mmCIF file of C-alpha atoms in Angstrom:
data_model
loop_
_atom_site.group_PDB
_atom_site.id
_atom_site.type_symbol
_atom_site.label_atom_id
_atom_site.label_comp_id
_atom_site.label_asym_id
_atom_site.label_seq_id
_atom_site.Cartn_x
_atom_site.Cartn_y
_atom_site.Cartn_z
ATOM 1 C CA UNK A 1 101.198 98.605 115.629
ATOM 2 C CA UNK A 2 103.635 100.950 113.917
ATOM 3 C CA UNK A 3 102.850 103.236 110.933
ATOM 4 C CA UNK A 4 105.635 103.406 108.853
ATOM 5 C CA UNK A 5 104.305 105.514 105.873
ATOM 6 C CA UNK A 6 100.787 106.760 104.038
ATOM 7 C CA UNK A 7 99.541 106.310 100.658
ATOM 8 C CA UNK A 8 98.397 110.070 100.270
ATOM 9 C CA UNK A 9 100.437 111.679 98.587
ATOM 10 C CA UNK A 10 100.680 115.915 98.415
ATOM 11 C CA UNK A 11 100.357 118.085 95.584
ATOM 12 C CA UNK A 12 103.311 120.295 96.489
ATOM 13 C CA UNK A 13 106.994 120.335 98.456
ATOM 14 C CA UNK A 14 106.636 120.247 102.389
ATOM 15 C CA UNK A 15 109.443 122.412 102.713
ATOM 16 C CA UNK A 16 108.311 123.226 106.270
ATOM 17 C CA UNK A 17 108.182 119.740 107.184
ATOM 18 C CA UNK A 18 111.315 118.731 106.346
ATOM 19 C CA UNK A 19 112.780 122.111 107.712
ATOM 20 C CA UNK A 20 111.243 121.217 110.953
ATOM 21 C CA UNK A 21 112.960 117.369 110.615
ATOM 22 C CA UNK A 22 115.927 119.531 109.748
ATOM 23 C CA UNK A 23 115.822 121.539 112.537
ATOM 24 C CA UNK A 24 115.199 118.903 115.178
ATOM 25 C CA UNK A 25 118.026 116.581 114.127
ATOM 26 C CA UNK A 26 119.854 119.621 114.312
ATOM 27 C CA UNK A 27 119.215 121.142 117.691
ATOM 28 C CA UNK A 28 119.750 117.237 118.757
ATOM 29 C CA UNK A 29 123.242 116.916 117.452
ATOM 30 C CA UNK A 30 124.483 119.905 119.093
ATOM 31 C CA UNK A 31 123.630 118.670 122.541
ATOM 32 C CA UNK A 32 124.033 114.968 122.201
ATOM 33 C CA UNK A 33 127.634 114.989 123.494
ATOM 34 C CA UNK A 34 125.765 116.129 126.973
ATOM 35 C CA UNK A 35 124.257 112.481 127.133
ATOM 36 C CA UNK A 36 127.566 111.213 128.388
ATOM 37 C CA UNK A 37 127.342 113.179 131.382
ATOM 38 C CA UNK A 38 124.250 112.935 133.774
ATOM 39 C CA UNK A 39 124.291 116.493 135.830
ATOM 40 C CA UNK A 40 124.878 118.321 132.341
ATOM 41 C CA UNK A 41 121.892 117.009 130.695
ATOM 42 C CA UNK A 42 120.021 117.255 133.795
ATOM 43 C CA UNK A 43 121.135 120.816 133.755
ATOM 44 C CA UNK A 44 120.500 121.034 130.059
ATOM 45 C CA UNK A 45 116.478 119.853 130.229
ATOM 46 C CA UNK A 46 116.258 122.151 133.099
ATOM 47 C CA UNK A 47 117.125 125.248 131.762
ATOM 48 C CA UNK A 48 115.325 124.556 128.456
ATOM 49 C CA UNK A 49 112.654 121.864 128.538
ATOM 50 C CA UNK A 50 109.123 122.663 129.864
ATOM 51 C CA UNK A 51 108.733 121.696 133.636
ATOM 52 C CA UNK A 52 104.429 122.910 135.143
ATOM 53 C CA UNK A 53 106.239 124.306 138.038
ATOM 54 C CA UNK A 54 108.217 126.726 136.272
ATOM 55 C CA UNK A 55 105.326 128.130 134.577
ATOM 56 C CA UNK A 56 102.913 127.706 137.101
ATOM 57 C CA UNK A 57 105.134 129.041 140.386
ATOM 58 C CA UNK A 58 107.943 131.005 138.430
ATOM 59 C CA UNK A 59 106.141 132.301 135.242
ATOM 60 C CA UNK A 60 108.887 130.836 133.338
ATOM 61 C CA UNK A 61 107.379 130.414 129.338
ATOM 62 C CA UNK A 62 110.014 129.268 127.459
ATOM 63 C CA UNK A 63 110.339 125.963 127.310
ATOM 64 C CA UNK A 64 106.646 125.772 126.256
ATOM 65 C CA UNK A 65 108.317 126.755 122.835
ATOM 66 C CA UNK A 66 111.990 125.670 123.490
ATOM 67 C CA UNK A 67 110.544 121.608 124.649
ATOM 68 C CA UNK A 68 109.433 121.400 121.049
ATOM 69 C CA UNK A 69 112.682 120.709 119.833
ATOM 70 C CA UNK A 70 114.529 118.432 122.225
ATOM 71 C CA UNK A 71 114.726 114.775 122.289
ATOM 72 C CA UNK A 72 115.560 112.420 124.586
ATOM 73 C CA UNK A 73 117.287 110.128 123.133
ATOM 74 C CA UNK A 74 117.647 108.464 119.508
ATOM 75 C CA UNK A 75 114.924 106.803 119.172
ATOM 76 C CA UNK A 76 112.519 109.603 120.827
ATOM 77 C CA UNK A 77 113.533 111.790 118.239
ATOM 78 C CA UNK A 78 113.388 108.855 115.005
ATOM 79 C CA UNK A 79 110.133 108.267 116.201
ATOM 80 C CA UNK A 80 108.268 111.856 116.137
ATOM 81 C CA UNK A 81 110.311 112.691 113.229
ATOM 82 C CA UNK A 82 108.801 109.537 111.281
ATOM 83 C CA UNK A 83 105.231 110.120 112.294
ATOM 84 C CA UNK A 84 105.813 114.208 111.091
ATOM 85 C CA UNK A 85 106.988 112.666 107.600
ATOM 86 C CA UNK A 86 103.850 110.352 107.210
ATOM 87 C CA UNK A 87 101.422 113.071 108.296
ATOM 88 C CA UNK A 88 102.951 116.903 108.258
ATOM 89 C CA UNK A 89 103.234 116.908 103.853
ATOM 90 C CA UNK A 90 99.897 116.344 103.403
ATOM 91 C CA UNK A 91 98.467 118.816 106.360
ATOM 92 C CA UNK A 92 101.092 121.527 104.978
ATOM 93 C CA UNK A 93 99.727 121.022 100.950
ATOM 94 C CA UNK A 94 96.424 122.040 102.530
ATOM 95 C CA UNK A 95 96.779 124.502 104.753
ATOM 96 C CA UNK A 96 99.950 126.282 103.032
ATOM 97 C CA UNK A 97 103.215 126.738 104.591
ATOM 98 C CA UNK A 98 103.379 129.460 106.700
ATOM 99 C CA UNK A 99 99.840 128.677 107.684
ATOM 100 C CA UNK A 100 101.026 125.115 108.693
ATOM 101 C CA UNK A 101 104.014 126.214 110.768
ATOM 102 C CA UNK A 102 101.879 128.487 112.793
ATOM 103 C CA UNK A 103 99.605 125.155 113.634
ATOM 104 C CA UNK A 104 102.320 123.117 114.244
ATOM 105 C CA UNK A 105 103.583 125.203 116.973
ATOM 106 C CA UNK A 106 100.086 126.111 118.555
ATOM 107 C CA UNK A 107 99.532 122.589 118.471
ATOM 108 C CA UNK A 108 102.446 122.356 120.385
ATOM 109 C CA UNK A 109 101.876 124.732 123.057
ATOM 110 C CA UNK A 110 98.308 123.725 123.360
ATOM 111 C CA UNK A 111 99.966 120.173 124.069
ATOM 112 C CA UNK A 112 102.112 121.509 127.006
ATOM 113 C CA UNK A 113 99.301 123.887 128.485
ATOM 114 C CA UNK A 114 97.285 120.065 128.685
ATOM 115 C CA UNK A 115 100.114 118.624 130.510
ATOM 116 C CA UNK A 116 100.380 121.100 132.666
ATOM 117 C CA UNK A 117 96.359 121.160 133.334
ATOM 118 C CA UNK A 118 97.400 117.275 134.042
ATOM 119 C CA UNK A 119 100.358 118.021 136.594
ATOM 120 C CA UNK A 120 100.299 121.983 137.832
ATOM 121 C CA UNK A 121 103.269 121.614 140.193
ATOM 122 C CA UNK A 122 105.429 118.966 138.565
ATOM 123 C CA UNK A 123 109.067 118.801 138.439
ATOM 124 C CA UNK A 124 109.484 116.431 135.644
ATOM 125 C CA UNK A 125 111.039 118.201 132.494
ATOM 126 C CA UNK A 126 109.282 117.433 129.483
ATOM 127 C CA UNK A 127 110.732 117.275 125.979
ATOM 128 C CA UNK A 128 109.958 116.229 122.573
ATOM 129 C CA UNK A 129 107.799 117.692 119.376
ATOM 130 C CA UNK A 130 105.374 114.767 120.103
ATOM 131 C CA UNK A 131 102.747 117.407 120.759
ATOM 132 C CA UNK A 132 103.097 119.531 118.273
ATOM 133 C CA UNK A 133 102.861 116.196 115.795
ATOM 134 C CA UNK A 134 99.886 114.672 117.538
ATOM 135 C CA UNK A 135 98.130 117.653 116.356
ATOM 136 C CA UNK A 136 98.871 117.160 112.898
ATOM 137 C CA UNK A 137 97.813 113.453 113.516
ATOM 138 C CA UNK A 138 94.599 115.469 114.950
ATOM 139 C CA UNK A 139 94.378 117.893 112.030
ATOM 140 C CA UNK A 140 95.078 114.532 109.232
ATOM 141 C CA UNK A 141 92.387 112.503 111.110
ATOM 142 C CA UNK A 142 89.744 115.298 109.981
ATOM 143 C CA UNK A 143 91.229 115.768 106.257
ATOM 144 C CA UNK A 144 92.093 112.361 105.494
ATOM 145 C CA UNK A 145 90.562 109.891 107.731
ATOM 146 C CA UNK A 146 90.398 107.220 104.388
ATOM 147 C CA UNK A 147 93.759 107.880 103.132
ATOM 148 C CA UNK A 148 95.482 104.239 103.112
ATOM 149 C CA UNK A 149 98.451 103.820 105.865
ATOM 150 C CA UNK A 150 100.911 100.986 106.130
ATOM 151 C CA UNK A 151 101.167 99.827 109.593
ATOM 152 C CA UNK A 152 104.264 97.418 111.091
ATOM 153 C CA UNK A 153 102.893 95.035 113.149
ATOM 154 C CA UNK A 154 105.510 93.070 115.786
ATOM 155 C CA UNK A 155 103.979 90.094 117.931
ATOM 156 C CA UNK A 156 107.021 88.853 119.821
ATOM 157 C CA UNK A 157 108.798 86.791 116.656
ATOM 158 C CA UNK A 158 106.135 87.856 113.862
ATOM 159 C CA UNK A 159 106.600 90.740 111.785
ATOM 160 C CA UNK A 160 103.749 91.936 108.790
ATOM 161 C CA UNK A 161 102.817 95.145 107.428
ATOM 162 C CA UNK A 162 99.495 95.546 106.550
ATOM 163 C CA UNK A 163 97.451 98.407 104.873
ATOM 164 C CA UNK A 164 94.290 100.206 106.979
ATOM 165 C CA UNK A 165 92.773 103.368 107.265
ATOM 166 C CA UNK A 166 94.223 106.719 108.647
ATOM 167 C CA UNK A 167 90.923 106.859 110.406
ATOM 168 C CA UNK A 168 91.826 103.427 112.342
ATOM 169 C CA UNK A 169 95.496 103.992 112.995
ATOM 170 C CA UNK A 170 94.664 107.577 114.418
ATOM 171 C CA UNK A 171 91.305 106.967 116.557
ATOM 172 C CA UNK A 172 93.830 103.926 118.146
ATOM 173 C CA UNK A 173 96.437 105.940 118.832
ATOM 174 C CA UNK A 174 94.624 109.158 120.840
ATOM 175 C CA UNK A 175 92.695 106.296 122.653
ATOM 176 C CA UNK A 176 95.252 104.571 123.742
ATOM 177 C CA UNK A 177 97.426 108.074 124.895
ATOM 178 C CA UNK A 178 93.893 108.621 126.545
ATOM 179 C CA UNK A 179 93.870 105.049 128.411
ATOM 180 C CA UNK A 180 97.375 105.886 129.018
ATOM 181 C CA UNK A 181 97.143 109.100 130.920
ATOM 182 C CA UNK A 182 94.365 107.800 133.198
ATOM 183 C CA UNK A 183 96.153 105.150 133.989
ATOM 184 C CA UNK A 184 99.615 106.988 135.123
ATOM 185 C CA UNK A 185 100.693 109.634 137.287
ATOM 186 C CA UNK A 186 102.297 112.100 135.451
ATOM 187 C CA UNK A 187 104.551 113.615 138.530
ATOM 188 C CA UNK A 188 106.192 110.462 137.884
ATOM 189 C CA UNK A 189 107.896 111.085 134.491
ATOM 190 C CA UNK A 190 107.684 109.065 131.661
ATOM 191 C CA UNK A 191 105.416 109.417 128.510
ATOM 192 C CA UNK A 192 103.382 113.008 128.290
ATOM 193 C CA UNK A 193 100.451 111.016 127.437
ATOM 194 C CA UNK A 194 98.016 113.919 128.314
ATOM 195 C CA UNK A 195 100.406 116.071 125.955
ATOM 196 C CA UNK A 196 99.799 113.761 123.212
ATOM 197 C CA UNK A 197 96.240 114.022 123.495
ATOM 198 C CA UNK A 198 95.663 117.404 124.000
ATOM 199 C CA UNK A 199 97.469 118.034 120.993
ATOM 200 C CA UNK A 200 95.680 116.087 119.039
ATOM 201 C CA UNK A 201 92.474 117.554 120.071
ATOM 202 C CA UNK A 202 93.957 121.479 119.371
ATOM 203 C CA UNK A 203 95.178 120.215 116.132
ATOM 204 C CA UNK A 204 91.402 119.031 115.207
ATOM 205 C CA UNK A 205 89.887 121.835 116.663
ATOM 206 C CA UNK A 206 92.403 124.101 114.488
ATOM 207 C CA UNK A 207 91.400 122.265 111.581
ATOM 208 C CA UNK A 208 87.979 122.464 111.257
ATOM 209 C CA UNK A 209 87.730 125.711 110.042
ATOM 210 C CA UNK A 210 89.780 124.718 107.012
ATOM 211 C CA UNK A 211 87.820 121.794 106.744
ATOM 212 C CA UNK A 212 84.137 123.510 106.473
ATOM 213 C CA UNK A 213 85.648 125.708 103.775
ATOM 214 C CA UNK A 214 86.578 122.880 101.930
ATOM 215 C CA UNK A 215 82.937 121.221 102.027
ATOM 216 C CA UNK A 216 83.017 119.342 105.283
ATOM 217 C CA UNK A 217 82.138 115.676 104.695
ATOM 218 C CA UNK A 218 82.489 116.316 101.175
ATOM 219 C CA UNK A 219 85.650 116.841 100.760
ATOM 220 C CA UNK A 220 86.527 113.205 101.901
ATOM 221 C CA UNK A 221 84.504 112.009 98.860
ATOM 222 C CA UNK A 222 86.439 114.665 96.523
ATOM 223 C CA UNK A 223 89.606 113.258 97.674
ATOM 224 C CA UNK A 224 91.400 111.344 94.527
ATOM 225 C CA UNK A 225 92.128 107.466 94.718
ATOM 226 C CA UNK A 226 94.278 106.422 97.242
ATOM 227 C CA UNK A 227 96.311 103.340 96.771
ATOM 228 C CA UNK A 228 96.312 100.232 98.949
ATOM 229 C CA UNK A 229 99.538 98.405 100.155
ATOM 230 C CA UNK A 230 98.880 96.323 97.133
ATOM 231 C CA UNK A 231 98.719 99.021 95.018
ATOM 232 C CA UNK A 232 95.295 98.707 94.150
ATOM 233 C CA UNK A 233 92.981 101.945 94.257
ATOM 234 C CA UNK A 234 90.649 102.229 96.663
ATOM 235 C CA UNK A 235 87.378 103.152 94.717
ATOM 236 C CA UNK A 236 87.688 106.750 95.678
ATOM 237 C CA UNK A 237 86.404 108.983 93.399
ATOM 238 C CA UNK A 238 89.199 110.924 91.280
ATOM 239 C CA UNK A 239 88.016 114.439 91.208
ATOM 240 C CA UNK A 240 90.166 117.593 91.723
ATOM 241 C CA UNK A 241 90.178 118.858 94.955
ATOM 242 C CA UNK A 242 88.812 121.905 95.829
ATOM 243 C CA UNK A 243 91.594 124.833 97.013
ATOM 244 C CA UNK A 244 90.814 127.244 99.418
ATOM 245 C CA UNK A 245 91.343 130.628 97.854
ATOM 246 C CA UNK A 246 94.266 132.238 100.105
ATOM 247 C CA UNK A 247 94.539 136.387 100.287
ATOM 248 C CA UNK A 248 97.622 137.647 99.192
#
């Protein structure tokens, strides 16, 4: 189960999202000829990815902020990038710009301080804005947990797309990077599932402030018709949606 895109659309131009999609593709371009050789990538991650041990034995920051950006490979990379273009727009139309980039990268820190919790003294370099996006995917769950998202689902030969809630698609996911991380050893490498997770969780903790201002569970039934994959609305109510008043 793959979401692929959300029928919520935002009120105004994520220019931070698609800087940060901007950015990432970036950053990855300019390293990608190291792929071809083994010791200089290896170098690469450890001088700038986030490894526990460095920050735990060496005091070495950095790459809590640095790891945000790299990728490991093509598909690392399409894949957080797709899930920030589904969920970032509509987090940055309500919390404003600057506002959002500030969460996105605590999110992101708060996700490496929980893999870190999970593995103190590992070695393993980890890279990828995964975190920082699972706690938008936090922050969306608590905004717009019955906003309509298409989901690609791929059983060996079969292939369908079908419509469901945010609130489905999201709960699945941080249970399954919960499941996940119990189930693994991360000194081993692989997925940062307890990254992931903690992420989301700092992303919905960030949020709720902004989402008591707007009228807690009110503001879900404020939120104007969403459409299906059918493009049928969903019977929401359309009323204008409250803005929080921002000081200048």
């Amino acid at each position: 189960m793959f979401p692929i895109r959300d029928h919520n659309p935002s009120g105004t131009t994520p220019f931070v999202t698609y800087g940060l999609i901007a950015v990432n593709i970036a950053v990855f371009a300019a390293y990608w000829p190291l792929f071809g050789n083994e010791r200089a990538i290896a170098i690469f991650f450890h001088n700038w990815a986030m490894i526990p041990a460095q920050v735990t034995q060496q005091g070495i920051y950095s790459g809590l902020l640095t790891s945000l950006f790299l990728h490991g490979g093509i598909m690392h990379l399409a894949g957080n990038m797709l899930f920030l273009w589904i969920f970032g727009d509509n987090m940055e139309d309500r919390m404003g710009h600057l506002p959002y980039l500030g969460f996105y990268l605590a999110s992101g820190l708060a996700a490496g301080v929980a893999q870190i919790l999970g593995a103190p003294l590992s070695g393993v370099p980890m890279v990828g804005a995964s975190g920082a996006i699972a706690g938008v995917m936090g922050g969306y769950l608590l905004l717009f947990p019955r906003a309509r998202v298409d989901v690609l689902l791929i059983f060996i030969v079969f292939f369908r797309v079908i419509t469901i809630p945010a609130a489905l698609v999201l709960v699945l996911w941080f249970a399954f990077q919960v499941l996940a991380g119990l189930g693994s050893d991360p000194d081993m490498g692989g997925v940062a599932y307890w990254a992931h997770a903690g992420g989301f969780v700092a992303g919905g903790v960030m949020t709720l402030p902004l989402f008591l201002r707007l009228g807690g569970p009110r503001f879900w039934a404020l939120q104007p018709a969403v459409l299906d994959g059918t493009g049928r609305a969903t019977g929401v109510r359309r009323t204008p949606i409250p803005r929080v008043r921002r000081r200048r």
